[in-house]
mmCIF file of C-alpha atoms in Angstrom:
data_model
loop_
_atom_site.group_PDB
_atom_site.id
_atom_site.type_symbol
_atom_site.label_atom_id
_atom_site.label_comp_id
_atom_site.label_asym_id
_atom_site.label_seq_id
_atom_site.Cartn_x
_atom_site.Cartn_y
_atom_site.Cartn_z
ATOM 1 C CA MET A 240 0.000 0.000 0.000
ATOM 2 C CA ASN A 241 1.314 3.431 -0.908
ATOM 3 C CA ILE A 242 -0.901 6.321 0.153
ATOM 4 C CA ASP A 243 0.147 9.877 -0.636
ATOM 5 C CA THR A 244 0.696 10.929 2.971
ATOM 6 C CA LYS A 245 0.485 14.640 3.747
ATOM 7 C CA VAL A 246 2.797 15.901 6.481
ATOM 8 C CA ILE A 247 1.036 18.535 8.595
ATOM 9 C CA ASN A 248 3.384 21.483 9.058
ATOM 10 C CA GLY A 249 2.539 22.689 12.552
ATOM 11 C CA GLN A 250 5.362 25.211 12.462
ATOM 12 C CA LYS A 251 3.859 26.941 9.446
ATOM 13 C CA ILE A 252 0.325 26.958 10.832
ATOM 14 C CA ALA A 253 1.526 28.256 14.201
ATOM 15 C CA SER A 254 3.435 31.064 12.448
ATOM 16 C CA ILE A 255 0.257 32.170 10.677
ATOM 17 C CA ILE A 256 -1.637 32.209 13.985
ATOM 18 C CA LYS A 257 1.141 34.137 15.742
ATOM 19 C CA ASP A 258 1.114 36.770 13.001
ATOM 20 C CA GLN A 259 -2.640 37.151 13.443
ATOM 21 C CA ILE A 260 -2.214 37.559 17.205
ATOM 22 C CA LYS A 261 0.577 40.080 16.672
ATOM 23 C CA ASP A 262 -1.682 42.176 14.434
ATOM 24 C CA VAL A 263 -4.516 42.089 16.983
ATOM 25 C CA ILE A 264 -2.235 43.183 19.813
ATOM 26 C CA ASN A 265 -0.746 46.002 17.727
ATOM 27 C CA GLN A 266 -4.153 47.293 16.696
ATOM 28 C CA ALA A 267 -6.451 46.659 19.638
ATOM 29 C CA TYR A 268 -4.500 46.590 22.908
ATOM 30 C CA PRO A 269 -3.395 49.954 24.292
ATOM 31 C CA GLU A 270 -2.127 48.192 27.432
ATOM 32 C CA THR A 271 0.510 45.484 27.405
ATOM 33 C CA VAL A 272 -0.728 41.906 27.567
ATOM 34 C CA GLY A 273 1.229 40.140 30.311
ATOM 35 C CA LEU A 274 2.148 36.487 30.947
ATOM 36 C CA ALA A 275 3.866 35.157 34.087
ATOM 37 C CA VAL A 276 5.715 31.836 33.854
ATOM 38 C CA ILE A 277 6.770 29.996 37.019
ATOM 39 C CA SER A 278 9.375 27.239 36.804
ATOM 40 C CA LEU A 279 11.211 25.236 39.440
ATOM 41 C CA GLY A 280 14.526 23.466 39.141
ATOM 42 C CA ASN A 281 16.926 23.154 36.222
ATOM 43 C CA ASP A 282 15.243 20.578 34.010
ATOM 44 C CA GLU A 283 16.841 21.105 30.602
ATOM 45 C CA ALA A 284 13.718 20.408 28.569
ATOM 46 C CA SER A 285 11.643 22.740 30.764
ATOM 47 C CA GLN A 286 14.141 25.542 30.315
ATOM 48 C CA ILE A 287 13.966 25.115 26.546
ATOM 49 C CA TYR A 288 10.161 25.275 26.671
ATOM 50 C CA VAL A 289 10.274 28.414 28.796
ATOM 51 C CA ARG A 290 12.661 30.113 26.371
ATOM 52 C CA ASN A 291 10.443 29.147 23.430
ATOM 53 C CA LYS A 292 7.408 30.645 25.157
ATOM 54 C CA GLN A 293 9.342 33.802 25.991
ATOM 55 C CA LYS A 294 10.525 34.129 22.405
ATOM 56 C CA ALA A 295 6.972 33.690 21.082
ATOM 57 C CA CYS A 296 5.666 36.295 23.525
ATOM 58 C CA ASP A 297 8.333 38.776 22.424
ATOM 59 C CA TYR A 298 7.366 38.218 18.790
ATOM 60 C CA VAL A 299 3.669 38.969 19.187
ATOM 61 C CA GLY A 300 4.055 41.754 21.756
ATOM 62 C CA ILE A 301 3.139 39.962 24.981
ATOM 63 C CA LYS A 302 5.283 40.915 27.969
ATOM 64 C CA SER A 303 6.542 37.762 29.663
ATOM 65 C CA GLN A 304 7.767 37.604 33.245
ATOM 66 C CA ILE A 305 9.810 34.503 34.059
ATOM 67 C CA TYR A 306 10.143 33.373 37.673
ATOM 68 C CA ASN A 307 12.763 30.661 38.148
ATOM 69 C CA PHE A 308 12.984 28.987 41.548
ATOM 70 C CA GLU A 309 15.374 26.449 42.978
ATOM 71 C CA ALA A 310 14.023 22.896 42.996
ATOM 72 C CA ASN A 311 13.858 22.807 46.810
ATOM 73 C CA THR A 312 11.803 25.999 47.124
ATOM 74 C CA PRO A 313 8.997 25.553 49.694
ATOM 75 C CA LEU A 314 5.441 25.353 48.374
ATOM 76 C CA GLU A 315 4.450 28.352 50.504
ATOM 77 C CA ASP A 316 6.886 30.624 48.654
ATOM 78 C CA ILE A 317 5.383 29.733 45.271
ATOM 79 C CA LEU A 318 1.842 30.186 46.578
ATOM 80 C CA GLU A 319 2.787 33.615 47.876
ATOM 81 C CA LEU A 320 4.013 34.642 44.422
ATOM 82 C CA ILE A 321 0.856 33.288 42.755
ATOM 83 C CA ASP A 322 -1.253 35.389 45.114
ATOM 84 C CA VAL A 323 0.694 38.496 44.094
ATOM 85 C CA LEU A 324 0.316 37.664 40.397
ATOM 86 C CA ASN A 325 -3.410 36.963 40.795
ATOM 87 C CA ASN A 326 -3.831 40.521 42.029
ATOM 88 C CA SER A 327 -1.530 42.173 39.504
ATOM 89 C CA HIS A 328 -3.278 44.221 36.817
ATOM 90 C CA SER A 329 -0.263 43.845 34.516
ATOM 91 C CA VAL A 330 -0.462 40.027 34.536
ATOM 92 C CA ASP A 331 -3.195 38.534 32.364
ATOM 93 C CA GLY A 332 -2.063 34.933 32.385
ATOM 94 C CA ILE A 333 -0.166 32.653 34.764
ATOM 95 C CA LEU A 334 1.261 29.239 33.961
ATOM 96 C CA ILE A 335 3.260 26.666 35.859
ATOM 97 C CA GLN A 336 5.999 25.017 33.820
ATOM 98 C CA LEU A 337 5.768 21.264 34.260
ATOM 99 C CA PRO A 338 7.169 18.908 35.433
ATOM 100 C CA LEU A 339 7.643 20.019 39.034
ATOM 101 C CA PRO A 340 9.978 18.675 41.736
ATOM 102 C CA ALA A 341 8.639 15.623 43.578
ATOM 103 C CA HIS A 342 7.789 17.510 46.768
ATOM 104 C CA ILE A 343 5.253 19.746 45.011
ATOM 105 C CA ASN A 344 1.890 18.525 43.739
ATOM 106 C CA PRO A 345 1.034 20.417 40.519
ATOM 107 C CA ARG A 346 -2.610 20.600 41.581
ATOM 108 C CA ASP A 347 -1.642 22.656 44.662
ATOM 109 C CA LEU A 348 -0.210 25.367 42.428
ATOM 110 C CA ILE A 349 -2.711 25.168 39.587
ATOM 111 C CA SER A 350 -5.664 25.410 41.970
ATOM 112 C CA ALA A 351 -4.153 28.570 43.471
ATOM 113 C CA ILE A 352 -4.215 30.413 40.127
ATOM 114 C CA ASP A 353 -7.194 32.696 39.524
ATOM 115 C CA PHE A 354 -9.185 30.751 36.925
ATOM 116 C CA LYS A 355 -9.501 33.980 34.885
ATOM 117 C CA LYS A 356 -5.715 33.815 34.429
ATOM 118 C CA ASP A 357 -5.521 30.058 33.805
ATOM 119 C CA VAL A 358 -4.064 30.308 30.284
ATOM 120 C CA ASP A 359 -2.891 26.678 30.360
ATOM 121 C CA GLY A 360 -6.502 25.532 30.773
ATOM 122 C CA PHE A 361 -5.680 23.237 33.700
ATOM 123 C CA SER A 362 -7.947 24.647 36.411
ATOM 124 C CA LYS A 363 -10.974 22.729 37.660
ATOM 125 C CA GLU A 364 -13.196 25.437 36.196
ATOM 126 C CA SER A 365 -11.567 25.111 32.769
ATOM 127 C CA LEU A 366 -11.735 21.313 32.736
ATOM 128 C CA ALA A 367 -15.317 21.273 33.999
ATOM 129 C CA GLY A 368 -16.298 23.741 31.289
ATOM 130 C CA LEU A 369 -15.200 21.271 28.636
ATOM 131 C CA ILE A 370 -18.032 18.977 29.717
ATOM 132 C CA THR A 371 -20.633 21.640 28.986
ATOM 133 C CA GLY A 372 -18.735 23.023 26.000
ATOM 134 C CA ASP A 373 -18.419 26.554 27.352
ATOM 135 C CA THR A 374 -15.023 26.731 29.026
ATOM 136 C CA VAL A 375 -13.096 30.016 28.828
ATOM 137 C CA PHE A 376 -9.667 28.422 28.468
ATOM 138 C CA LYS A 377 -8.916 25.176 26.675
ATOM 139 C CA SER A 378 -5.801 23.084 27.219
ATOM 140 C CA CYS A 379 -3.200 24.513 24.849
ATOM 141 C CA THR A 380 -2.007 21.236 23.339
ATOM 142 C CA SER A 381 -5.535 19.895 22.897
ATOM 143 C CA LEU A 382 -6.732 23.141 21.353
ATOM 144 C CA GLY A 383 -3.687 23.160 19.082
ATOM 145 C CA ILE A 384 -4.599 19.699 17.795
ATOM 146 C CA ILE A 385 -8.165 20.777 17.027
ATOM 147 C CA GLU A 386 -6.826 23.846 15.202
ATOM 148 C CA LEU A 387 -4.429 21.683 13.166
ATOM 149 C CA LEU A 388 -7.282 19.443 12.051
ATOM 150 C CA LYS A 389 -9.493 22.380 11.135
ATOM 151 C CA TYR A 390 -6.727 24.199 9.279
ATOM 152 C CA GLU A 391 -6.191 21.101 7.135
ATOM 153 C CA LYS A 392 -9.981 20.858 6.649
ATOM 154 C CA ILE A 393 -9.988 17.364 8.156
ATOM 155 C CA LYS A 394 -13.521 16.327 9.027
ATOM 156 C CA ILE A 395 -13.965 15.572 12.743
ATOM 157 C CA SER A 396 -17.736 15.200 13.007
ATOM 158 C CA GLY A 397 -18.822 11.567 12.858
ATOM 159 C CA LYS A 398 -15.250 10.240 12.759
ATOM 160 C CA LYS A 399 -13.838 7.589 15.086
ATOM 161 C CA CYS A 400 -11.108 9.256 17.143
ATOM 162 C CA VAL A 401 -8.791 7.180 19.309
ATOM 163 C CA VAL A 402 -6.783 9.044 21.951
ATOM 164 C CA VAL A 403 -3.913 7.023 23.394
ATOM 165 C CA GLY A 404 -3.106 8.554 26.786
ATOM 166 C CA ARG A 405 -5.397 9.756 29.569
ATOM 167 C CA SER A 406 -3.516 12.624 31.215
ATOM 168 C CA ASN A 407 -5.298 15.708 32.520
ATOM 169 C CA ILE A 408 -3.019 17.782 30.284
ATOM 170 C CA VAL A 409 -3.788 16.195 26.896
ATOM 171 C CA GLY A 410 -5.790 12.969 26.821
ATOM 172 C CA LYS A 411 -8.861 13.820 28.889
ATOM 173 C CA PRO A 412 -9.401 17.422 27.718
ATOM 174 C CA LEU A 413 -8.772 16.438 24.100
ATOM 175 C CA ALA A 414 -11.342 13.649 24.291
ATOM 176 C CA LEU A 415 -13.954 16.105 25.551
ATOM 177 C CA MET A 416 -13.078 18.650 22.865
ATOM 178 C CA LEU A 417 -13.406 15.995 20.159
ATOM 179 C CA LEU A 418 -16.790 15.003 21.590
ATOM 180 C CA ASN A 419 -17.825 18.641 21.385
ATOM 181 C CA GLU A 420 -16.889 18.486 17.684
ATOM 182 C CA ASP A 421 -19.288 15.512 17.269
ATOM 183 C CA ALA A 422 -16.618 12.831 16.979
ATOM 184 C CA THR A 423 -16.961 9.319 18.391
ATOM 185 C CA VAL A 424 -14.122 9.033 20.893
ATOM 186 C CA SER A 425 -12.234 6.196 22.571
ATOM 187 C CA ILE A 426 -9.578 6.842 25.222
ATOM 188 C CA CYS A 427 -6.929 4.144 25.471
ATOM 189 C CA HIS A 428 -4.132 3.669 28.001
ATOM 190 C CA SER A 429 -1.713 1.142 29.446
ATOM 191 C CA LYS A 430 -4.539 -0.978 30.893
ATOM 192 C CA THR A 431 -6.575 -1.134 27.678
ATOM 193 C CA ASP A 432 -7.262 -4.676 26.472
ATOM 194 C CA ASN A 433 -6.518 -5.247 22.788
ATOM 195 C CA LEU A 434 -4.910 -1.809 22.427
ATOM 196 C CA ILE A 435 -3.633 -2.405 18.914
ATOM 197 C CA ASP A 436 -7.048 -3.579 17.718
ATOM 198 C CA GLU A 437 -8.551 -0.369 19.083
ATOM 199 C CA ILE A 438 -5.882 1.773 17.418
ATOM 200 C CA LYS A 439 -6.628 0.132 14.066
ATOM 201 C CA THR A 440 -10.219 1.436 14.190
ATOM 202 C CA ALA A 441 -9.164 5.097 14.331
ATOM 203 C CA ASP A 442 -10.002 7.510 11.541
ATOM 204 C CA ILE A 443 -8.084 10.049 13.639
ATOM 205 C CA LEU A 444 -5.400 8.747 15.978
ATOM 206 C CA ILE A 445 -3.831 10.990 18.619
ATOM 207 C CA THR A 446 -1.073 9.545 20.752
ATOM 208 C CA ALA A 447 0.378 11.079 23.919
ATOM 209 C CA ILE A 448 1.990 8.236 25.833
ATOM 210 C CA GLY A 449 5.672 9.129 25.971
ATOM 211 C CA GLN A 450 6.962 5.904 24.402
ATOM 212 C CA PRO A 451 9.335 6.471 21.477
ATOM 213 C CA LYS A 452 8.119 5.114 18.138
ATOM 214 C CA PHE A 453 5.476 2.942 19.813
ATOM 215 C CA ILE A 454 2.930 3.360 17.006
ATOM 216 C CA THR A 455 4.049 1.604 13.840
ATOM 217 C CA GLY A 456 2.585 1.489 10.363
ATOM 218 C CA ASP A 457 1.036 -1.943 10.785
ATOM 219 C CA MET A 458 -1.068 -0.624 13.693
ATOM 220 C CA ILE A 459 -2.899 2.129 11.830
ATOM 221 C CA LYS A 460 -5.877 2.146 9.516
ATOM 222 C CA PRO A 461 -4.909 3.007 5.915
ATOM 223 C CA GLY A 462 -5.638 6.675 5.308
ATOM 224 C CA ALA A 463 -5.909 7.525 9.009
ATOM 225 C CA VAL A 464 -4.945 10.915 10.386
ATOM 226 C CA VAL A 465 -2.056 10.418 12.830
ATOM 227 C CA ILE A 466 -1.343 13.177 15.356
ATOM 228 C CA ASP A 467 1.820 12.651 17.429
ATOM 229 C CA VAL A 468 2.003 14.525 20.744
ATOM 230 C CA GLY A 469 5.003 12.598 22.072
ATOM 231 C CA ILE A 470 8.399 14.184 22.709
ATOM 232 C CA ASN A 471 10.980 11.455 23.245
ATOM 233 C CA ARG A 472 14.550 10.406 22.449
ATOM 234 C CA ASP A 473 15.264 7.296 20.414
ATOM 235 C CA ILE A 474 18.148 4.880 21.021
ATOM 236 C CA ASN A 475 20.451 7.307 19.198
ATOM 237 C CA GLN A 476 19.254 10.194 21.393
ATOM 238 C CA LYS A 477 17.535 11.783 18.424
ATOM 239 C CA LEU A 478 14.284 13.629 19.081
ATOM 240 C CA CYS A 479 11.256 11.576 18.077
ATOM 241 C CA GLY A 480 7.584 11.115 18.882
ATOM 242 C CA ASP A 481 5.356 8.242 19.955
ATOM 243 C CA VAL A 482 4.889 7.374 16.278
ATOM 244 C CA ASP A 483 7.392 5.578 14.067
ATOM 245 C CA PHE A 484 7.108 8.221 11.369
ATOM 246 C CA ASP A 485 8.908 6.305 8.623
ATOM 247 C CA SER A 486 6.804 3.146 8.901
ATOM 248 C CA CYS A 487 3.549 5.152 8.995
ATOM 249 C CA PHE A 488 4.462 7.316 6.006
ATOM 250 C CA GLY A 489 2.709 5.925 2.955
ATOM 251 C CA ILE A 490 -0.058 4.390 5.086
ATOM 252 C CA ALA A 491 -1.414 7.403 6.971
ATOM 253 C CA GLY A 492 -3.443 9.994 5.113
ATOM 254 C CA TYR A 493 -2.052 12.798 7.273
ATOM 255 C CA ILE A 494 0.717 12.760 9.859
ATOM 256 C CA THR A 495 2.426 15.266 12.139
ATOM 257 C CA PRO A 496 6.216 15.258 12.467
ATOM 258 C CA VAL A 497 8.247 15.523 15.658
ATOM 259 C CA PRO A 498 9.535 18.154 15.975
ATOM 260 C CA GLY A 499 7.490 20.695 14.016
ATOM 261 C CA GLY A 500 4.007 19.287 14.463
ATOM 262 C CA VAL A 501 1.956 19.712 17.618
ATOM 263 C CA GLY A 502 4.645 21.490 19.678
ATOM 264 C CA PRO A 503 4.546 24.873 17.889
ATOM 265 C CA MET A 504 0.745 24.819 18.030
ATOM 266 C CA THR A 505 0.801 24.433 21.818
ATOM 267 C CA VAL A 506 2.770 27.676 22.110
ATOM 268 C CA ALA A 507 0.496 29.454 19.620
ATOM 269 C CA MET A 508 -2.590 28.461 21.619
ATOM 270 C CA LEU A 509 -0.960 29.749 24.801
ATOM 271 C CA LEU A 510 -0.649 33.147 23.129
ATOM 272 C CA LYS A 511 -4.268 32.919 22.011
ATOM 273 C CA ASN A 512 -5.373 32.137 25.578
ATOM 274 C CA CYS A 513 -3.380 35.142 26.823
ATOM 275 C CA LEU A 514 -5.456 37.370 24.530
ATOM 276 C CA THR A 515 -8.624 35.814 25.913
ATOM 277 C CA ALA A 516 -7.421 36.510 29.451
ATOM 278 C CA ALA A 517 -6.643 40.120 28.560
ATOM 279 C CA ASN A 518 -10.187 40.516 27.236
ATOM 280 C CA LEU A 519 -11.609 39.357 30.583
ATOM 281 C CA LYS A 520 -10.163 42.376 32.406
ATOM 282 C CA ILE A 521 -11.417 44.930 29.876
#
C-alpha cells in the first residue's frame, strides 16, 4: 500500500496564527498583555520550553515575566508569588511550567491560580467547562490539535477518534473537545485490552503516551490521520515522537512530524489564551 501521505506542518500553521495575534495586539490593545511563567529546578527540557514561550511572547508583543525557583523551594513561597500575580493588573495569564519537583503537587499550584488567568486551561473550572462546551480556556495542546485538524480541513464530526493517553493535560481534555466536535471518541491507556485492535479502528489517531516510536505502520488504519504529541529520544538520542514516522508514512493519510508538528501549536494556543485573558479584564 502506498498512500500519498500529507505531512502537517505545525510550524507553518503556528506562524500564521502568531502573526494574526501580533496584528490584533498592535491594533487593539493599548495596554501590554502580560504572561507570568513559574518554573522550578533546572530541568533542561523545561528551560527550553520556557525560552520558546518567551521568544513567542516577544514576537507577538506579549510581555513575559519569568520566575525561576530552585528545585527545593517551599510550596508556601510559590503560593505567595501566585497570590501576588493573581492581584496584579499587569499580569493577564499565569502558567506553571511542568514537570515540578517531587515535593510539590502540581494541583496545589494550579488550583491557586485565579481561573480567569488560567491560560494553560488546567484549572478545575476550565476542565469542567469542557463537559458543557463553554469553558473560557482550553488546554493549549488539545486546542492546538483541534486547530491543526481544522486548518487542514480534516472532518472531525462523525469520525472515530482514538486518543492514546489519559492525562489531565492532553488525553482527557482532548477527548472532551473531540466530543464537542461531534466525533466518536475512545480513550486508550496502558490498561486497555486489545490496544492495537482499538488503534486500528481510528479515523483520527492521537497519541500522547511518551513511548518512542510505539505506534508503527502496521497498527494504523490506511488513510488515518495520525497526530503525534510525544516528545521522546530514540536509542540514538535523536528527538522523536510516539509514532514511528517512517513506517507510517505511505499508510497514513495525514501525519504530524516531531519536531514541528503539535509542539509549535501548543505555544500558539498559549498566546491565544493570553489574549482571551486580557479581554476578561477589559
